[in-house]
Amino acid sequence: MAHARAMLDNHPREFGFSAEHLAAAIEACFDCAQTCTACADACLAEDDVASMRRCITSDLNCSDVCVATGRVLSRQTDYDAAVTQRALESCIRACTDCADECEKHAQHHRHCAICAEVCRACVAACAELLGDEVEEEMRALQGG
Amino acid sequence: MAHARAMLDNHPREFGFSAEHLAAAIEACFDCAQTCTACADACLAEDDVASMRRCITSDLNCSDVCVATGRVLSRQTDYDAAVTQRALESCIRACTDCADECEKHAQHHRHCAICAEVCRACVAACAELLGDEVEEEMRALQGG
Amino acid sequence: MAHARAMLDNHPREFGFSAEHLAAAIEACFDCAQTCTACADACLAEDDVASMRRCITSDLNCSDVCVATGRVLSRQTDYDAAVTQRALESCIRACTDCADECEKHAQHHRHCAICAEVCRACVAACAELLGDEVEEEMRALQGG
Amino acid sequence: MAHARAMLDNHPREFGFSAEHLAAAIEACFDCAQTCTACADACLAEDDVASMRRCITSDLNCSDVCVATGRVLSRQTDYDAAVTQRALESCIRACTDCADECEKHAQHHRHCAICAEVCRACVAACAELLGDEVEEEMRALQGG
């Protein structure tokens, strides 16, 4: 059981947007970071490792970007909205690429099927939060 | 919901020790990495930030060591047992230090109370796995 | 002395673009990741820590994004160009924000002045590589 | 050119031990983190990838432990000496394992030869700093 929501609910500052969406994206990033590390390792142990190279690179890249994004999202003290947005966009791309690659091997390797699902869930959570961030920004620009 | 156990259950290799303990330690490390990042950020936002310096450093160190340990534990393909053991020992120390610091502020800052609990849970999960690892090593040395 | 260039020169694959620009960006990311971690720590130790909150958050975010980007750039085996581009864009934004913040304190805190310079150098190295990547992509699209 | 020493020389606190040794260890950790990431990627691209599995895992573990250790060492504000010591011990073990593995392939893969050298240099820098830390601790215990 992750604690991202509990930590947000006890943060001294108030946030401009949904703590539910924010906690969901943070937890999805950390879950995806772990799952992709495990998937890279499982791919490496497969007999057909030579055909898993692209998948392993996607896993490793996705894991690194997810750790960075999960941490950036965990910081709500005087942050820059554009840094968060670029991090979310980078994370959505890395997770989409990793899901696409893993899906190619999902029939033969169950760990790739699980990893693809976890990546898609992270894309969905980050996209929802990115929508909130952009909306909030529009409101601020419109003087509201 | 984390996926460490599902990934271990679908890894092509078999492990010398309990997948339950391994999955618990991996998930505890990633949960602790996120919680400590969030706690450092919440401490930074507090009015008494000047008295939270030691706690912030402990949080940041603990988060970095937990990410590294959670990833090392996620790799089960042809690994070195001594690397895992030193990583677990390092993680147990970083989490203990962070729990000790956070407990000093737990009365005033609820985020520190939660973080201390998460750190203690990570210590327990890593200590259990370290016990398994050492036992496994003894068995191997005894020719069993 | 960093080894990014030596490692690229001994990689089994050939790259579509300048190894010089690639090595420069990788080394800039890792240098920036370390410098920002050190700057966050130095800011935390300052007497006026309460006015350094925004700078500390920028430092920590920049360090995390730089580690992820430096690693993504270090992977040249069957990678996805769009993942690299989004990572570079995210890194350029995080470094620009951190440089902007650090420059506000550069008169009083020498560590902020150094950190701002290192961040600007990382922006320049990433922007040059991003230009190469986009050019390469255009050539590929034009069938050349 | 890395900036660890310049950042230490401009830190608001004074350190109990040699800034030269500390900066050397920090820079060695970040250099090793990058080199090991690059070596894992180069190993993955080799024709004999199936026989490089153990080396890839050692590279990835070493890179993660080096990032964590390089960051822990970069934090000099109110830190816990035991956390630093355990991190150094963990780093020395991960680097030694990685150097041992890479040396087995050094004849055929130049990237492994370079990586082994970088890992040994990191072991030496961390061991020197660990010696300083333990000496400092003894002095403190002896009331001096």
PDB file of C-alpha atoms in Angstrom, chain A residues 4 6-13 15 71 73-78, chain B residues 34-50 52 55-56 59-60 102 105 108-115, chain C residues 53 56-57 60:
ATOM      1  CA  ALA A   4       1.422   9.285  -1.693  1.00  0.00           C
ATOM      2  CA  ALA A   6      -1.616  10.384   2.873  1.00  0.00           C
ATOM      3  CA  MET A   7       1.513  12.512   2.428  1.00  0.00           C
ATOM      4  CA  LEU A   8      -0.330  15.023   0.191  1.00  0.00           C
ATOM      5  CA  ASP A   9      -3.218  15.253   2.682  1.00  0.00           C
ATOM      6  CA  ASN A  10      -0.694  16.208   5.389  1.00  0.00           C
ATOM      7  CA  HIS A  11       1.385  18.670   3.361  1.00  0.00           C
ATOM      8  CA  PRO A  12       1.496  22.200   4.848  1.00  0.00           C
ATOM      9  CA  ARG A  13       0.548  23.798   1.487  1.00  0.00           C
ATOM     10  CA  PHE A  15      -2.609  22.556  -4.144  1.00  0.00           C
ATOM     11  CA  ARG A  71       9.808  12.693  -7.588  1.00  0.00           C
ATOM     12  CA  LEU A  73       5.363  15.369  -8.821  1.00  0.00           C
ATOM     13  CA  SER A  74       6.058  14.652  -5.134  1.00  0.00           C
ATOM     14  CA  ARG A  75       7.449  18.191  -4.707  1.00  0.00           C
ATOM     15  CA  GLN A  76       4.696  20.750  -4.176  1.00  0.00           C
ATOM     16  CA  THR A  77       6.687  23.508  -2.459  1.00  0.00           C
ATOM     17  CA  ASP A  78       7.158  26.560  -4.710  1.00  0.00           C
TER      18      ASP A  78
ATOM     19  CA  GLN B  34       8.390   8.183  -2.546  1.00  0.00           C
ATOM     20  CA  THR B  35       7.359   8.935   1.031  1.00  0.00           C
ATOM     21  CA  CYS B  36      10.789  10.340   1.927  1.00  0.00           C
ATOM     22  CA  THR B  37      10.816  12.586  -1.156  1.00  0.00           C
ATOM     23  CA  ALA B  38       7.367  13.877  -0.141  1.00  0.00           C
ATOM     24  CA  CYS B  39       8.443  14.311   3.501  1.00  0.00           C
ATOM     25  CA  ALA B  40      11.529  16.337   2.493  1.00  0.00           C
ATOM     26  CA  ASP B  41       9.242  18.576   0.439  1.00  0.00           C
ATOM     27  CA  ALA B  42       6.686  18.959   3.253  1.00  0.00           C
ATOM     28  CA  CYS B  43       9.470  19.725   5.796  1.00  0.00           C
ATOM     29  CA  LEU B  44      10.793  22.381   3.409  1.00  0.00           C
ATOM     30  CA  ALA B  45       7.363  24.047   3.358  1.00  0.00           C
ATOM     31  CA  GLU B  46       7.054  24.200   7.162  1.00  0.00           C
ATOM     32  CA  ASP B  47       7.408  27.507   9.036  1.00  0.00           C
ATOM     33  CA  ASP B  48      10.152  25.982  11.203  1.00  0.00           C
ATOM     34  CA  VAL B  49      12.216  24.860   8.184  1.00  0.00           C
ATOM     35  CA  ALA B  50      15.434  25.978   9.911  1.00  0.00           C
ATOM     36  CA  MET B  52      14.099  20.641   9.900  1.00  0.00           C
ATOM     37  CA  CYS B  55      15.335  15.717   8.856  1.00  0.00           C
ATOM     38  CA  ILE B  56      15.389  16.938   5.223  1.00  0.00           C
ATOM     39  CA  ASP B  59      14.789  12.109   3.966  1.00  0.00           C
ATOM     40  CA  LEU B  60      16.790  12.827   0.798  1.00  0.00           C
ATOM     41  CA  CYS B 102      11.194  11.957  11.695  1.00  0.00           C
ATOM     42  CA  HIS B 105       8.991  15.876  14.720  1.00  0.00           C
ATOM     43  CA  HIS B 108       4.059  18.537  15.283  1.00  0.00           C
ATOM     44  CA  HIS B 109       4.204  17.300  11.709  1.00  0.00           C
ATOM     45  CA  ARG B 110       1.902  14.454  10.725  1.00  0.00           C
ATOM     46  CA  HIS B 111       3.931  13.890   7.495  1.00  0.00           C
ATOM     47  CA  CYS B 112       6.950  13.046   9.675  1.00  0.00           C
ATOM     48  CA  ALA B 113       4.894  10.546  11.702  1.00  0.00           C
ATOM     49  CA  ILE B 114       3.767   8.777   8.512  1.00  0.00           C
ATOM     50  CA  CYS B 115       7.298   8.844   7.084  1.00  0.00           C
TER      51      CYS B 115
ATOM     52  CA  ARG C  53      12.762  27.097  -0.705  1.00  0.00           C
ATOM     53  CA  ILE C  56      15.992  24.048  -3.318  1.00  0.00           C
ATOM     54  CA  THR C  57      12.956  22.581  -5.108  1.00  0.00           C
ATOM     55  CA  LEU C  60      16.177  18.786  -6.584  1.00  0.00           C
TER      56      LEU C  60
END
